[in-house]
Amino acid sequence: DAEITQSPRHKITETGRQVTLACHQTWNHNNMFWYRQDLGHGLRLIHYSYGVQDTNKGEVSDGYSVSRSNTEDLPLTLESAASSQTSVYFCASSEAGDVSGELFFGEGSRLTVL
Amino acid sequence: DQQVKQNSPSLSVQEGRISILNCDYTNSMFDYFLWYKKYPAEGPTFLISISSIKDKNEDGRFTVFLNKSAKHLSLHIVPSQPGDSAVYFCAASVGQGNTPLVFGKGTRLSVIA
């Protein structure tokens, strides 16, 4: 079965460290997204990509970067982790031709920045 | 400015009764609306959607109603079951899915046996 996987599922890091969260999907979807979930804020868009070499900023992109070198992967990098980036991060993908924009989510990566 | 609003952070319903989750939006360009369900320690999963050209969509126990003039949609779950206890997110998209989904803050539903 096609799926979307995130790693690591849990990570603890220190302020100022660089962190990369991996996202890999086997749906062959062109569209991939990163959201963060925080209490009182719901799901907020960080970055997204509509295909290889395409990246776009979302609502809360400051302090994050992504790169898309192939269809399957969209890693999310925190260049210098801050305590405000403690959150649960969800990667998602969707079909380019789906008019609803329905997303298929990974199981999430819980990041704690101390 | 929040474009998709779920004003009730939580809702408790008895098993067998109807659950009604509400969602309001401000962007009149939204043309697709989706509901996602999320259990703890799992990713959100798609539940049901509705196009702006419809006012109702039904799938088993789940029905979504759309009132475009009021910029309001609701999710009805009948009958509610303990397994429905989860966080429900309302989401919307513009332009035939060509823009990322915008999510509300979510409503935590507790179905009490």
mmCIF file of C-alpha atoms in Angstrom:
data_model
loop_
_atom_site.group_PDB
_atom_site.id
_atom_site.type_symbol
_atom_site.label_atom_id
_atom_site.label_comp_id
_atom_site.label_asym_id
_atom_site.label_seq_id
_atom_site.Cartn_x
_atom_site.Cartn_y
_atom_site.Cartn_z
ATOM 1 C CA ASP A 1 0.000 0.000 0.000
ATOM 2 C CA ALA A 2 1.143 3.515 -0.746
ATOM 3 C CA GLU A 3 1.930 5.557 2.342
ATOM 4 C CA ILE A 4 3.590 8.616 3.780
ATOM 5 C CA THR A 5 6.174 8.200 6.523
ATOM 6 C CA GLN A 6 7.861 10.678 8.815
ATOM 7 C CA SER A 7 11.055 10.304 10.798
ATOM 8 C CA PRO A 8 11.984 10.633 13.509
ATOM 9 C CA ARG A 9 8.662 10.274 15.316
ATOM 10 C CA HIS A 10 10.110 11.889 18.424
ATOM 11 C CA LYS A 11 13.125 14.139 18.825
ATOM 12 C CA ILE A 12 14.566 16.244 21.613
ATOM 13 C CA THR A 13 17.151 18.842 20.708
ATOM 14 C CA GLU A 14 18.790 21.926 22.127
ATOM 15 C CA THR A 15 18.293 25.547 21.215
ATOM 16 C CA GLY A 16 20.478 26.579 18.295
ATOM 17 C CA ARG A 17 20.927 23.120 16.810
ATOM 18 C CA GLN A 18 20.012 22.300 13.246
ATOM 19 C CA VAL A 19 17.278 19.706 12.932
ATOM 20 C CA THR A 20 15.906 17.937 9.870
ATOM 21 C CA LEU A 21 12.601 16.107 9.818
ATOM 22 C CA ALA A 22 12.192 13.625 7.005
ATOM 23 C CA CYS A 23 9.054 12.970 4.978
ATOM 24 C CA HIS A 24 8.773 10.234 2.367
ATOM 25 C CA GLN A 25 5.680 9.338 0.353
ATOM 26 C CA THR A 26 5.065 6.488 -2.031
ATOM 27 C CA TRP A 27 1.802 7.848 -3.461
ATOM 28 C CA ASN A 28 3.746 9.504 -6.308
ATOM 29 C CA HIS A 29 1.978 12.757 -5.424
ATOM 30 C CA ASN A 30 3.344 15.974 -6.857
ATOM 31 C CA ASN A 31 2.089 18.103 -3.952
ATOM 32 C CA MET A 32 3.679 17.915 -0.512
ATOM 33 C CA PHE A 33 3.133 20.034 2.587
ATOM 34 C CA TRP A 34 4.425 20.597 6.096
ATOM 35 C CA TYR A 35 2.082 21.696 8.873
ATOM 36 C CA ARG A 36 2.641 22.190 12.573
ATOM 37 C CA GLN A 37 0.013 21.547 15.215
ATOM 38 C CA ASP A 38 -0.051 23.555 18.405
ATOM 39 C CA LEU A 39 -2.662 23.792 21.133
ATOM 40 C CA GLY A 40 -4.950 26.711 20.388
ATOM 41 C CA HIS A 41 -3.678 27.110 16.844
ATOM 42 C CA GLY A 42 -4.789 24.015 14.994
ATOM 43 C CA LEU A 43 -2.806 23.099 11.891
ATOM 44 C CA ARG A 44 -0.681 25.851 10.375
ATOM 45 C CA LEU A 45 1.107 25.618 7.047
ATOM 46 C CA ILE A 46 4.904 25.941 7.112
ATOM 47 C CA HIS A 47 6.080 25.193 3.566
ATOM 48 C CA TYR A 48 4.759 23.363 0.544
ATOM 49 C CA SER A 49 5.871 22.095 -2.843
ATOM 50 C CA TYR A 50 3.989 21.430 -6.069
ATOM 51 C CA GLY A 51 6.784 19.439 -7.677
ATOM 52 C CA VAL A 52 10.498 18.832 -7.960
ATOM 53 C CA GLN A 53 12.523 22.012 -7.417
ATOM 54 C CA ASP A 54 9.369 23.928 -6.419
ATOM 55 C CA THR A 55 9.028 25.268 -2.854
ATOM 56 C CA ASN A 56 6.712 27.873 -1.355
ATOM 57 C CA LYS A 57 6.380 29.581 1.998
ATOM 58 C CA GLY A 58 3.335 29.069 4.142
ATOM 59 C CA GLU A 59 1.813 30.995 7.007
ATOM 60 C CA VAL A 60 4.572 30.245 9.542
ATOM 61 C CA SER A 61 7.724 29.714 7.459
ATOM 62 C CA ASP A 62 10.220 31.803 9.458
ATOM 63 C CA GLY A 63 13.040 29.624 10.793
ATOM 64 C CA TYR A 64 12.216 26.703 8.488
ATOM 65 C CA SER A 65 13.369 25.606 5.049
ATOM 66 C CA VAL A 66 12.534 22.779 2.648
ATOM 67 C CA SER A 67 14.021 21.353 -0.510
ATOM 68 C CA ARG A 68 12.455 19.098 -3.141
ATOM 69 C CA SER A 69 15.003 17.132 -5.134
ATOM 70 C CA ASN A 70 12.683 14.244 -6.024
ATOM 71 C CA THR A 71 8.965 13.437 -6.010
ATOM 72 C CA GLU A 72 9.028 11.237 -2.924
ATOM 73 C CA ASP A 73 10.752 13.415 -0.317
ATOM 74 C CA LEU A 74 10.272 16.817 1.297
ATOM 75 C CA PRO A 75 12.631 17.235 4.275
ATOM 76 C CA LEU A 76 11.947 20.083 6.687
ATOM 77 C CA THR A 77 14.993 21.796 8.208
ATOM 78 C CA LEU A 78 15.103 24.012 11.261
ATOM 79 C CA GLU A 79 18.318 25.948 10.753
ATOM 80 C CA SER A 80 18.686 27.009 14.392
ATOM 81 C CA ALA A 81 16.058 25.445 16.598
ATOM 82 C CA ALA A 82 14.170 27.699 19.007
ATOM 83 C CA SER A 83 11.904 26.787 21.939
ATOM 84 C CA SER A 84 8.978 28.297 20.002
ATOM 85 C CA GLN A 85 9.446 25.512 17.460
ATOM 86 C CA THR A 86 8.528 22.851 19.979
ATOM 87 C CA SER A 87 5.516 21.323 18.255
ATOM 88 C CA VAL A 88 4.094 18.333 16.439
ATOM 89 C CA TYR A 89 4.937 18.430 12.751
ATOM 90 C CA PHE A 90 2.834 16.777 10.074
ATOM 91 C CA CYS A 91 3.836 16.087 6.531
ATOM 92 C CA ALA A 92 1.103 15.610 3.943
ATOM 93 C CA SER A 93 0.724 14.996 0.229
ATOM 94 C CA SER A 94 -1.994 15.338 -2.382
ATOM 95 C CA GLU A 95 -2.639 14.578 -6.016
ATOM 96 C CA ALA A 96 -2.076 17.472 -8.369
ATOM 97 C CA GLY A 97 -5.340 16.870 -10.192
ATOM 98 C CA ASP A 98 -7.564 16.542 -7.136
ATOM 99 C CA VAL A 99 -9.845 19.569 -7.165
ATOM 100 C CA SER A 100 -10.669 19.220 -3.477
ATOM 101 C CA GLY A 101 -7.034 19.403 -2.394
ATOM 102 C CA GLU A 102 -7.572 16.390 -0.098
ATOM 103 C CA LEU A 103 -4.449 15.722 1.928
ATOM 104 C CA PHE A 104 -2.978 12.434 3.081
ATOM 105 C CA PHE A 105 -1.078 12.914 6.329
ATOM 106 C CA GLY A 106 1.853 11.185 7.950
ATOM 107 C CA GLU A 107 1.709 10.189 11.609
ATOM 108 C CA GLY A 108 3.601 13.225 12.818
ATOM 109 C CA SER A 109 6.969 14.086 14.351
ATOM 110 C CA ARG A 110 7.002 15.451 17.868
ATOM 111 C CA LEU A 111 9.891 17.877 18.342
ATOM 112 C CA THR A 112 10.968 19.278 21.687
ATOM 113 C CA VAL A 113 13.503 22.110 21.764
ATOM 114 C CA LEU A 114 15.113 22.629 25.177
ATOM 115 C CA ASP B 1 -6.661 36.938 10.293
ATOM 116 C CA GLN B 2 -8.150 33.495 10.679
ATOM 117 C CA GLN B 3 -9.986 32.437 7.531
ATOM 118 C CA VAL B 4 -11.475 29.235 8.942
ATOM 119 C CA LYS B 5 -12.924 29.377 12.428
ATOM 120 C CA GLN B 6 -14.079 26.652 14.760
ATOM 121 C CA ASN B 7 -15.340 28.551 17.735
ATOM 122 C CA SER B 8 -16.058 25.592 19.991
ATOM 123 C CA PRO B 9 -12.839 24.070 21.321
ATOM 124 C CA SER B 10 -14.710 21.114 22.771
ATOM 125 C CA LEU B 11 -18.046 19.316 22.675
ATOM 126 C CA SER B 12 -19.464 16.485 24.789
ATOM 127 C CA VAL B 13 -22.285 14.304 23.534
ATOM 128 C CA GLN B 14 -23.943 11.178 24.840
ATOM 129 C CA GLU B 15 -23.605 7.987 22.861
ATOM 130 C CA GLY B 16 -26.449 7.571 20.387
ATOM 131 C CA ARG B 17 -27.261 11.284 20.202
ATOM 132 C CA ILE B 18 -26.388 13.709 17.426
ATOM 133 C CA SER B 19 -23.062 15.565 17.387
ATOM 134 C CA ILE B 20 -22.997 18.886 15.550
ATOM 135 C CA LEU B 21 -19.643 20.515 14.872
ATOM 136 C CA ASN B 22 -19.620 23.994 13.417
ATOM 137 C CA CYS B 23 -17.228 25.894 11.201
ATOM 138 C CA ASP B 24 -17.290 29.450 9.836
ATOM 139 C CA TYR B 25 -15.144 30.946 7.119
ATOM 140 C CA THR B 26 -14.389 34.428 5.885
ATOM 141 C CA ASN B 27 -12.901 33.892 2.411
ATOM 142 C CA SER B 28 -15.697 33.821 -0.178
ATOM 143 C CA MET B 29 -13.254 32.296 -2.690
ATOM 144 C CA PHE B 30 -13.200 28.955 -0.869
ATOM 145 C CA ASP B 31 -14.817 26.364 -3.111
ATOM 146 C CA TYR B 32 -14.116 23.085 -1.335
ATOM 147 C CA PHE B 33 -14.554 22.250 2.311
ATOM 148 C CA LEU B 34 -13.252 19.189 4.098
ATOM 149 C CA TRP B 35 -13.482 17.668 7.548
ATOM 150 C CA TYR B 36 -10.604 15.755 9.077
ATOM 151 C CA LYS B 37 -10.601 13.573 12.162
ATOM 152 C CA LYS B 38 -7.564 13.200 14.391
ATOM 153 C CA TYR B 39 -6.868 10.687 17.130
ATOM 154 C CA PRO B 40 -4.030 11.279 19.630
ATOM 155 C CA ALA B 41 -0.550 10.380 18.327
ATOM 156 C CA GLU B 42 -1.874 9.882 14.796
ATOM 157 C CA GLY B 43 -2.055 12.033 11.699
ATOM 158 C CA PRO B 44 -5.352 13.607 10.637
ATOM 159 C CA THR B 45 -7.490 11.460 8.352
ATOM 160 C CA PHE B 46 -9.995 12.653 5.787
ATOM 161 C CA LEU B 47 -13.626 12.254 6.797
ATOM 162 C CA ILE B 48 -15.939 13.988 4.347
ATOM 163 C CA SER B 49 -15.941 16.918 1.949
ATOM 164 C CA ILE B 50 -18.359 19.203 0.133
ATOM 165 C CA SER B 51 -18.088 21.352 -2.953
ATOM 166 C CA SER B 52 -19.416 24.891 -2.893
ATOM 167 C CA ILE B 53 -21.943 23.969 -5.576
ATOM 168 C CA LYS B 54 -23.715 21.678 -3.108
ATOM 169 C CA ASP B 55 -25.421 22.329 0.201
ATOM 170 C CA LYS B 56 -25.296 18.820 1.619
ATOM 171 C CA ASN B 57 -23.141 15.730 1.402
ATOM 172 C CA GLU B 58 -23.814 12.502 3.244
ATOM 173 C CA ASP B 59 -21.641 9.488 3.959
ATOM 174 C CA GLY B 60 -23.104 6.958 6.346
ATOM 175 C CA ARG B 61 -23.415 8.514 9.802
ATOM 176 C CA PHE B 62 -21.689 11.706 8.665
ATOM 177 C CA THR B 63 -23.384 14.610 6.915
ATOM 178 C CA VAL B 64 -21.894 17.971 6.065
ATOM 179 C CA PHE B 65 -24.117 20.981 5.448
ATOM 180 C CA LEU B 66 -22.948 24.133 3.698
ATOM 181 C CA ASN B 67 -24.645 27.521 3.948
ATOM 182 C CA LYS B 68 -22.742 29.775 1.554
ATOM 183 C CA SER B 69 -24.704 32.920 2.304
ATOM 184 C CA ALA B 70 -23.796 32.581 5.986
ATOM 185 C CA LYS B 71 -20.285 31.279 5.229
ATOM 186 C CA HIS B 72 -21.003 28.426 7.585
ATOM 187 C CA LEU B 73 -20.713 24.676 7.467
ATOM 188 C CA SER B 74 -21.525 21.984 9.959
ATOM 189 C CA LEU B 75 -20.738 18.328 10.435
ATOM 190 C CA HIS B 76 -23.484 16.109 11.826
ATOM 191 C CA ILE B 77 -22.707 12.700 13.272
ATOM 192 C CA VAL B 78 -25.732 10.495 13.887
ATOM 193 C CA PRO B 79 -25.721 8.397 15.977
ATOM 194 C CA SER B 80 -22.582 9.334 17.852
ATOM 195 C CA GLN B 81 -20.359 6.494 19.011
ATOM 196 C CA PRO B 82 -17.520 6.410 21.574
ATOM 197 C CA GLY B 83 -15.079 5.730 18.719
ATOM 198 C CA ASP B 84 -15.993 9.134 17.278
ATOM 199 C CA SER B 85 -14.181 10.811 20.175
ATOM 200 C CA ALA B 86 -11.396 12.755 18.466
ATOM 201 C CA VAL B 87 -10.392 16.221 17.346
ATOM 202 C CA TYR B 88 -12.220 17.360 14.217
ATOM 203 C CA PHE B 89 -10.667 19.912 11.897
ATOM 204 C CA CYS B 90 -12.545 21.916 9.327
ATOM 205 C CA ALA B 91 -10.509 22.888 6.250
ATOM 206 C CA ALA B 92 -11.076 24.839 3.048
ATOM 207 C CA SER B 93 -9.380 25.328 -0.297
ATOM 208 C CA VAL B 94 -9.529 27.794 -3.182
ATOM 209 C CA GLY B 95 -9.279 27.371 -6.904
ATOM 210 C CA GLN B 96 -10.140 23.766 -7.516
ATOM 211 C CA GLY B 97 -7.569 22.528 -5.023
ATOM 212 C CA ASN B 98 -4.704 24.586 -6.393
ATOM 213 C CA THR B 99 -3.986 26.200 -3.059
ATOM 214 C CA PRO B 100 -3.056 24.497 0.213
ATOM 215 C CA LEU B 101 -5.796 23.650 2.669
ATOM 216 C CA VAL B 102 -6.478 26.212 5.374
ATOM 217 C CA PHE B 103 -7.460 24.618 8.673
ATOM 218 C CA GLY B 104 -9.482 25.716 11.648
ATOM 219 C CA LYS B 105 -8.223 25.239 15.195
ATOM 220 C CA GLY B 106 -10.210 22.067 15.722
ATOM 221 C CA THR B 107 -13.002 20.891 18.014
ATOM 222 C CA ARG B 108 -12.435 18.064 20.487
ATOM 223 C CA LEU B 109 -15.471 15.780 20.506
ATOM 224 C CA SER B 110 -16.053 13.492 23.461
ATOM 225 C CA VAL B 111 -18.767 10.882 23.095
ATOM 226 C CA ILE B 112 -19.794 9.598 26.498
ATOM 227 C CA ALA B 113 -21.075 6.051 26.811
#
